XYZ file of C-alpha atoms in Angstrom:
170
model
C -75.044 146.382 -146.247
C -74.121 142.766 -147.051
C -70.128 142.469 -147.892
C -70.577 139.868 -150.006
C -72.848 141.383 -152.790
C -70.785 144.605 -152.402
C -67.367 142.576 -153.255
C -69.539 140.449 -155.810
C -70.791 143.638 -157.298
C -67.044 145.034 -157.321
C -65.858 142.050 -158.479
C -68.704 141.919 -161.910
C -67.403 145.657 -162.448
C -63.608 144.449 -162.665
C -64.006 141.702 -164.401
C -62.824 139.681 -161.778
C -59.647 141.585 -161.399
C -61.230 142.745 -157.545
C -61.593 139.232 -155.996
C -57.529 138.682 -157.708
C -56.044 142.023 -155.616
C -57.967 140.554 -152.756
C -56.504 137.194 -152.881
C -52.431 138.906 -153.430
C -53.424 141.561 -150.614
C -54.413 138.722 -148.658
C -51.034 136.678 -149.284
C -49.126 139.724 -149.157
C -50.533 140.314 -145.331
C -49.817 136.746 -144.319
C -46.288 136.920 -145.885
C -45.987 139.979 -143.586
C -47.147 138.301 -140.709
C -44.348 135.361 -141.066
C -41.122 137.892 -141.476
C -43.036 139.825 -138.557
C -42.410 136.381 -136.176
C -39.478 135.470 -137.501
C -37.691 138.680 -136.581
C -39.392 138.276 -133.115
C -38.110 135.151 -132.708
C -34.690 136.526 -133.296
C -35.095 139.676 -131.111
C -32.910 140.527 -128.323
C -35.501 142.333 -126.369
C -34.887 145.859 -127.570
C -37.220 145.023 -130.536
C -34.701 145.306 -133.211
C -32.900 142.878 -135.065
C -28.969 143.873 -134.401
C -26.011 144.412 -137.007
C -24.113 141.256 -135.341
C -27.382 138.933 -136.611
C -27.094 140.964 -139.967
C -23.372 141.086 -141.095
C -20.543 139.439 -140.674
C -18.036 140.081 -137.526
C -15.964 143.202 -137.890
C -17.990 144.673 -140.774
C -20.145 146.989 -141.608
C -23.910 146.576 -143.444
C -23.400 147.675 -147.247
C -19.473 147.399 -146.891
C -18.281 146.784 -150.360
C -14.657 145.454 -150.544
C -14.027 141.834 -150.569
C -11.750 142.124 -147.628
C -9.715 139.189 -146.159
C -12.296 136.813 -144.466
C -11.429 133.198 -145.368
C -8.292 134.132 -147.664
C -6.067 131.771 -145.719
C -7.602 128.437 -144.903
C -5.586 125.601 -145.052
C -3.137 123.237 -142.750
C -0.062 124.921 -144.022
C -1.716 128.859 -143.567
C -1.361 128.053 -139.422
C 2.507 127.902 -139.087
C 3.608 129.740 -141.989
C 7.069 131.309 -142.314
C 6.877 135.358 -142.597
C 7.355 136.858 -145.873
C 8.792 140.170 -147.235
C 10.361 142.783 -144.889
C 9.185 140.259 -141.793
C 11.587 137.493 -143.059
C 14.374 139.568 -143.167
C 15.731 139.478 -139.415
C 19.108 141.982 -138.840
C 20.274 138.967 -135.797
C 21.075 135.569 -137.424
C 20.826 133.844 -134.450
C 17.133 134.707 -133.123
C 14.874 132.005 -133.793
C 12.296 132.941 -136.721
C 9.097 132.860 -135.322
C 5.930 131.397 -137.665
C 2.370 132.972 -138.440
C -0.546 132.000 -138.018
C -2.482 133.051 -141.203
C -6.047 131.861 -140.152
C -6.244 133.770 -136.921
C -8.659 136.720 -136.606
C -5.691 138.594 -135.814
C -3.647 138.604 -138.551
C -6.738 139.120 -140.653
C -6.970 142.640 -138.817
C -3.194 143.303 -139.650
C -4.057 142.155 -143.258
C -6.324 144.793 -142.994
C -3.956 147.672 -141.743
C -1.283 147.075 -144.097
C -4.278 147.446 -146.910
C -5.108 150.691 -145.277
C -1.069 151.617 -145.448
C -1.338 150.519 -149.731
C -4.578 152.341 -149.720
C -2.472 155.797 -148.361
C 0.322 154.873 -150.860
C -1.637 154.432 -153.867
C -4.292 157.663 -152.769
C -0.826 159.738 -152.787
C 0.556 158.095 -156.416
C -2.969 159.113 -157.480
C -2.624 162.420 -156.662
C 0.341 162.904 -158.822
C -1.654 161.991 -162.384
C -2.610 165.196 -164.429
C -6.210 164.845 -165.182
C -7.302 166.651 -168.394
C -11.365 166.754 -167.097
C -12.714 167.642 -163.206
C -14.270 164.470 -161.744
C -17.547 164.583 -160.826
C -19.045 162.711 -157.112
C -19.548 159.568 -158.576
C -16.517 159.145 -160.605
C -14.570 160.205 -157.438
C -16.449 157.413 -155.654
C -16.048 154.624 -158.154
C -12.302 155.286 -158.165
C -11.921 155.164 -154.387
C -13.884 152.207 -154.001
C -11.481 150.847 -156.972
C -8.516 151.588 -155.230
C -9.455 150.033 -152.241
C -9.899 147.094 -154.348
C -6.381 147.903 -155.571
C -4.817 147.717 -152.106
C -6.271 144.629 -150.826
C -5.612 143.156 -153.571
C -2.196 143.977 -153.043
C -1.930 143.113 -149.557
C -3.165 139.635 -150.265
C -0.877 139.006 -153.207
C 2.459 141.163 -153.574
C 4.113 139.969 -150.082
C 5.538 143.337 -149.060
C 5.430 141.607 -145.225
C 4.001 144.343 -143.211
C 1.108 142.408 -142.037
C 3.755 139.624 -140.969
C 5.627 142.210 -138.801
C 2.380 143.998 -137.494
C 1.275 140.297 -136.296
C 5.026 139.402 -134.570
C 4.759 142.394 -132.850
C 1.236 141.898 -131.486
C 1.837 138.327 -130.584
């Protein structure tokens, strides 16, 4: 049978509509084709395009909190002097070190001090009398909240625990 008069004949019983889904299924399949290569070209020969090419380093896919990438950036942020319970030394006379703000490193104490707020304000939560049971969702919200809470803490109230996590590591 001739192709031609059977899509012509498809296409006169559409009213053109046929030769249209052709043309988009068509596109479609080339558009395909091109993320196809482009993920081949980026393939590390297991066939898969990894999490490290995907998100950014330390974090996971779908990870939701704004965490502390980028939150200390300038010329002054690389020899800073400790704040909070760091700047208070009990010896006058040692020398008071300085921080490096924009190191990976004191990102990741950042980080554990937010997950020390995050315990703190989970356990303040616990003491409010609810007059309704939570369902899943609203549980989840208010975590996710929360954790919003604490970083924003951490970045912003200067309690100094990320300053004494990073003196001791360095």
């Amino acid at each position: 049978m001739n192709v031609g008069l059977v899509n012509s004949t498809y296409s006169g019983i559409t009213g053109g509509q046929g030769a249209f889904q052709s043309a988009r299924s068509s596109a479609d399949s080339v558009k395909f084709a091109e993320l196809v290569e482009r993920f081949k070209k980026q393939d590390d020969g297991r066939g898969t395009v990894s999490s490290s090419q995907i998100a950014e380093n330390g974090r996971l896919n779908g990870e939701y909190t704004s965490g502390f990438g980028g939150a200390f950036t300038g010329e002054a942020d690389k020899n800073a002097k400790p704040v909070g319970a760091a700047a208070n030394q009990a010896n006058v006379h040692v020398q008071q070190k300085t921080i490096d703000r924009t190191s990976e490193l004191y990102e990741k104490s950042m980080e554990l001090e937010s997950y020390f707020v995050k315990q703190m304000l989970s356990a303040m939560r616990k003491t409010v009398m609810r007059s309704n049971e939570q369902d899943f969702a609203q549980q989840t919200y208010e975590d996710m909240l929360y954790d919003e809470y604490a970083t924003a803490m951490t970045k912003n109230a200067g309690f100094g625990l990320a300053d004494q996590i990073y003196l001791s590591l360095v």
